[in-house]
Short mmCIF file of C-alpha atoms in Angstrom, two decimals:
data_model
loop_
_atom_site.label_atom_id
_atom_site.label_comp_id
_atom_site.label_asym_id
_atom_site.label_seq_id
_atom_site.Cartn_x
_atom_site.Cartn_y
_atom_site.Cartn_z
CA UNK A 1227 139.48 143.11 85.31
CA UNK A 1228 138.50 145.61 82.95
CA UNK A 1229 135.19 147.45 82.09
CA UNK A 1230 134.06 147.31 78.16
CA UNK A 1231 131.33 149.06 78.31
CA UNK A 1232 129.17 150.74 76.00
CA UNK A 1233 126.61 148.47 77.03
CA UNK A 1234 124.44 148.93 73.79
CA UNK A 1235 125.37 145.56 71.81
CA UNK A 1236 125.04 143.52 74.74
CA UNK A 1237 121.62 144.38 75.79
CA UNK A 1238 120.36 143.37 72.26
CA UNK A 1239 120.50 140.04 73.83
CA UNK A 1240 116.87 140.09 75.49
CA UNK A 1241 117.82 137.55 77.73
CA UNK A 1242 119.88 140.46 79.79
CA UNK A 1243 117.78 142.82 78.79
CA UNK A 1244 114.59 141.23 80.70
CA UNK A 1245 116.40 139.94 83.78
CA UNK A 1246 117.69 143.29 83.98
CA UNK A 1247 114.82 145.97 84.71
CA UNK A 1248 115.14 148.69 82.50
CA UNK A 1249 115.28 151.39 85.34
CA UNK A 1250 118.32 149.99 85.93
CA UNK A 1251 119.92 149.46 82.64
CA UNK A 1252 122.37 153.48 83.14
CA UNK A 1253 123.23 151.29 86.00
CA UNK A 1254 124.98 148.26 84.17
CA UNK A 1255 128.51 147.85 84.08
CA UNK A 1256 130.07 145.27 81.07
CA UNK A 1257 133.38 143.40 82.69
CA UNK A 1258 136.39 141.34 81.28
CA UNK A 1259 138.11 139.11 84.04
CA UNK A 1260 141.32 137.48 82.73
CA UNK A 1261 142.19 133.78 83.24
CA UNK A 1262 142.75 133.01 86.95
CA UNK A 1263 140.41 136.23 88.60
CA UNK A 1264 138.22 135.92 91.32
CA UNK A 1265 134.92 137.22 90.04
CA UNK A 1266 133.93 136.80 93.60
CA UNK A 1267 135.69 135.75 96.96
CA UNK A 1268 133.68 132.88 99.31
CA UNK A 1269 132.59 134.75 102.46
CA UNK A 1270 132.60 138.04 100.85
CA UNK A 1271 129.50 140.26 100.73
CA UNK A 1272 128.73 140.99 97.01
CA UNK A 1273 128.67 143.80 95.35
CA UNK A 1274 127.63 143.32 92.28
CA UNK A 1275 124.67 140.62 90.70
CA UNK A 1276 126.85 139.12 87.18
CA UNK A 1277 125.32 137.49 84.51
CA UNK A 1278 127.86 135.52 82.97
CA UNK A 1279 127.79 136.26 79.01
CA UNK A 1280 131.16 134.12 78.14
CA UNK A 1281 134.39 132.53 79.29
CA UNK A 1282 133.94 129.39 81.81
CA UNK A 1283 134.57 129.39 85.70
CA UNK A 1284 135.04 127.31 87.95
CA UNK A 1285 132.86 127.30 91.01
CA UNK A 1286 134.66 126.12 94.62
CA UNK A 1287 133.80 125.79 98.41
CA UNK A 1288 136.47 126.05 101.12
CA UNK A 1289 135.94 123.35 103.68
CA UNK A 1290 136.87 124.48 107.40
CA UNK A 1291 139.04 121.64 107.52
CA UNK A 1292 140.80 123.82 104.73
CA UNK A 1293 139.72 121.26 101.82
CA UNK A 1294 138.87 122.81 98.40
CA UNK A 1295 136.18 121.12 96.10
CA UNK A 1296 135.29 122.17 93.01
CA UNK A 1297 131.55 122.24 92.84
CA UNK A 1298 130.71 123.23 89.03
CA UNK A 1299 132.30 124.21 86.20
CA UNK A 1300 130.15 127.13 84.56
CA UNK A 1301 130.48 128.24 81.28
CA UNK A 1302 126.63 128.90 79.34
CA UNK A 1303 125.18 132.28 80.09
CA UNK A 1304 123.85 132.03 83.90
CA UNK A 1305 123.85 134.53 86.90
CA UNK A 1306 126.40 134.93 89.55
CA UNK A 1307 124.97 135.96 92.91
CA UNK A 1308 121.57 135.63 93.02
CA UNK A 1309 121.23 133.22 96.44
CA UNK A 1310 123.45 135.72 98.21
CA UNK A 1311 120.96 138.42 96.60
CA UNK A 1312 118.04 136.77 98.07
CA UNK A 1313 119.67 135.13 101.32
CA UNK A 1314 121.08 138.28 102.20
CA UNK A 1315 124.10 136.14 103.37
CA UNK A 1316 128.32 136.70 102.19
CA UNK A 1317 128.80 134.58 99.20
CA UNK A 1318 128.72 130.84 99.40
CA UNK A 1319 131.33 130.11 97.09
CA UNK A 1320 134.79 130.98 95.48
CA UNK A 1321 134.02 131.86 91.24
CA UNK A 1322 137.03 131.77 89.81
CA UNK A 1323 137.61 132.36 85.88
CA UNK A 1324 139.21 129.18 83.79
CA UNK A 1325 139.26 131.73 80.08
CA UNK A 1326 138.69 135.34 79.79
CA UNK A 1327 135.46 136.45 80.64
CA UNK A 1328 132.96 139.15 80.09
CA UNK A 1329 129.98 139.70 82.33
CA UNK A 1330 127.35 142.46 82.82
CA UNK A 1331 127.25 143.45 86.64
CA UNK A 1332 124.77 145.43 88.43
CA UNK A 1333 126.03 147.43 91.40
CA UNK A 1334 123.76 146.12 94.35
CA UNK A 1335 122.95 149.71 95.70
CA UNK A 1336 119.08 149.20 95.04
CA UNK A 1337 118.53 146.37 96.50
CA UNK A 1338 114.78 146.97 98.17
CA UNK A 1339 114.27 148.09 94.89
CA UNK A 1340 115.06 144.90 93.23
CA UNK A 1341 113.49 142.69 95.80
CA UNK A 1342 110.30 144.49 95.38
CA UNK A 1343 110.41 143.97 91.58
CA UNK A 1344 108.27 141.16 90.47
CA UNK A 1345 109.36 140.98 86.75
CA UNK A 1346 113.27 140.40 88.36
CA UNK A 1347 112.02 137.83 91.67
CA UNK A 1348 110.25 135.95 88.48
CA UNK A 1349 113.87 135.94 86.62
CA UNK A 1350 116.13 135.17 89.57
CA UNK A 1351 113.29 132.07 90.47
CA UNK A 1352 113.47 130.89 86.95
CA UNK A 1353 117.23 130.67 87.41
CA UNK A 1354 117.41 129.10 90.89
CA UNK A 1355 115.15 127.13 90.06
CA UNK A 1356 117.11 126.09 86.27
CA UNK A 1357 120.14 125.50 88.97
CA UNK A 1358 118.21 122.75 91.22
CA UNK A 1359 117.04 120.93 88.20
CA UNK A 1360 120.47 120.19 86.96
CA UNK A 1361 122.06 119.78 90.51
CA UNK A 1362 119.48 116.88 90.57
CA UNK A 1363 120.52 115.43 87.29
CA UNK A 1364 124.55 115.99 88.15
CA UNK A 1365 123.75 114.60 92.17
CA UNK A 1366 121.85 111.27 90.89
CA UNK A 1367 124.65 110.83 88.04
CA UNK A 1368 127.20 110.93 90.41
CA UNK A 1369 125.65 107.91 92.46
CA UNK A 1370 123.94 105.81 89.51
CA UNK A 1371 126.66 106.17 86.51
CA UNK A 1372 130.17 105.29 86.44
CA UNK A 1373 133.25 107.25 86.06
CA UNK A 1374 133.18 105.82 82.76
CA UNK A 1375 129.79 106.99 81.74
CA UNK A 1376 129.96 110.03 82.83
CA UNK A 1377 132.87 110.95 81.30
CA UNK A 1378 132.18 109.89 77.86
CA UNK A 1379 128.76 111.94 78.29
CA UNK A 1380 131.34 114.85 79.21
CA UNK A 1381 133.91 114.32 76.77
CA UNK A 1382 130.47 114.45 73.89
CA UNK A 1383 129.45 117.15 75.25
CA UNK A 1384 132.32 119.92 75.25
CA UNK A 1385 134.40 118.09 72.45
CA UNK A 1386 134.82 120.68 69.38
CA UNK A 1387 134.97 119.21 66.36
CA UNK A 1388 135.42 115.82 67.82
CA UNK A 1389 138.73 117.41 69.54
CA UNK A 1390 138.16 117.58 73.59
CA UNK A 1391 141.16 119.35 75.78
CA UNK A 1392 141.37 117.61 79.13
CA UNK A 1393 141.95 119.45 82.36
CA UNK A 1394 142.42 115.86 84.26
CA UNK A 1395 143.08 117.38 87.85
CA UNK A 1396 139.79 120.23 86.94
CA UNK A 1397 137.50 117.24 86.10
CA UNK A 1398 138.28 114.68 88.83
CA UNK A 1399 137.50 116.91 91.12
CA UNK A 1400 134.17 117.95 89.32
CA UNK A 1401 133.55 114.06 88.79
CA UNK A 1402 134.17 113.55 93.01
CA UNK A 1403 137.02 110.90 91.88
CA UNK A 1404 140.35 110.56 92.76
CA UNK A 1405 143.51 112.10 89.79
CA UNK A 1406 144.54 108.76 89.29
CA UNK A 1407 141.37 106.79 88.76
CA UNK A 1408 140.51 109.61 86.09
CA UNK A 1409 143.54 109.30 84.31
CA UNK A 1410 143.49 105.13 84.22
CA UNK A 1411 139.88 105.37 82.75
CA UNK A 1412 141.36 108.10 80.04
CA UNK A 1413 143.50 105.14 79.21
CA UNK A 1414 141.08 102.86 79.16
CA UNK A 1415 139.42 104.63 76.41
CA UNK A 1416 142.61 105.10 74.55
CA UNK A 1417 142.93 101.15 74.84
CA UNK A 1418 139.80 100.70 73.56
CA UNK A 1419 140.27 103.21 70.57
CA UNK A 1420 137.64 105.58 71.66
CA UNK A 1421 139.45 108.02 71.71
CA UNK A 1422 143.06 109.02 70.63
CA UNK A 1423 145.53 111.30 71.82
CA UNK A 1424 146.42 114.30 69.73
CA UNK A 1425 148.75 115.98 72.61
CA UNK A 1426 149.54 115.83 76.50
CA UNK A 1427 145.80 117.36 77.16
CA UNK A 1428 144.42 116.96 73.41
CA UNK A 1429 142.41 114.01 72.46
CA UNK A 1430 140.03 113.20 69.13
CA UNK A 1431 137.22 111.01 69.50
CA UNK A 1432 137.54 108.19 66.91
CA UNK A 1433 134.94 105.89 67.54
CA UNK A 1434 131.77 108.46 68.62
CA UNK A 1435 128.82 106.19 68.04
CA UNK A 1436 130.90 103.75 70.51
CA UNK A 1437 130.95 106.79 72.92
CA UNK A 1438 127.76 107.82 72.15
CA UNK A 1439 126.08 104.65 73.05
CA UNK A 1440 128.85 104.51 76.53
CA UNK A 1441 127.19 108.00 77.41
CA UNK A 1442 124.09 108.32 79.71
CA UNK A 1443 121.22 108.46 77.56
CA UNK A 1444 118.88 110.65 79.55
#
């Protein structure tokens, strides 16, 4: 982990630049975590609120039978610690980075401050609230679509250039299925020539309207 700053560039972005108050803008710190760092620790009490600006993380919760589940994956701009910030409670979850990743962190050494601020209650509302939405989608997905389905509307939607890099163990976990079922519908597709594979975790989509029309349309 490695601070960046100046903080100048980023805050051109007004998205951080409104969720942030302005009072508190000398007080912003710009951070690089390298593959594999804990942004933040579950049961720790945070020090910092991140908003996420790059890089993708995955999001986990220790079980106290000493399970591990992967809850998300998060890798669009989003915030990192605003239920702890308004819970007042250690932090829920494990985020741990996948890629490289820069985020803009605010000390939490004002908190009164912040929870007295309307402007920032309205932001960190908007983005709880942004959060619920799509656990709804994700949670009635999970139960109404198949494996199948679900995965083609995954593999559409982070493919690059019709080119998608599979992290099978990552994902079955995400999907709430087992390594092996994952990796027997992969095949499935291959069988079916909807997809192709390129190399051991590289595969190009060759028949996308055939995908497209597989893919939850919602």
């Amino acid at each position: 982990m490695k601070n960046i700053n100046p903080l100048t560039n980023f805050l051109k972005d007004e998205a951080i630049a409104h969720f942030f108050p302005e009072k508190y803008h000398q007080y912003l710190q710009v951070m690089t975590y390298q593959k594999g760092q804990l942004i933040c620790s579950q049961g720790d009490t945070l020090e910092h609120i991140a908003y996420l600006l790059s890089g993708r993380a995955k999001v986990i919760r220790h079980s106290a039978n000493g399970k591990e589940h992967i809850l998300e994956t998060i890798e669009q701009p989003t915030i990192i610690g605003d239920i702890e910030l308004l819970t007042q409670r250690p932090a829920v979850s494990s985020v741990i980075t996948l890629t490289e990743c820069v985020l803009v962190q605010l000390p939490l050494c004002h908190q009164t401050a912040l929870l007295a601020d309307p402007i920032f209650l309205y932001h960190i509302g908007r983005e709880i609230a942004h959060k619920c939405y799509q656990q709804n989608i994700s949670s009635a997905a999970n139960i109404t679509y198949s494996v199948k389905e679900r995965l083609a509307t995954h593999i559409l939607k982070h493919a690059q250039e019709d080119l998608y890099h599979l992290e099978l163990s990552l994902l079955a976990d995400a999907f709430g299925t087992s390594y092996r079922h994952l990796s027997r519908v992969i095949k499935q597709m291959v069988d079916e020539k909807l997809l192709s594979k390129t190399s051991s975790k590289t595969y190009t989509i060759t028949e996308r309207q055939k995908l497209q029309h597989l893919a939850i349309q919602e």
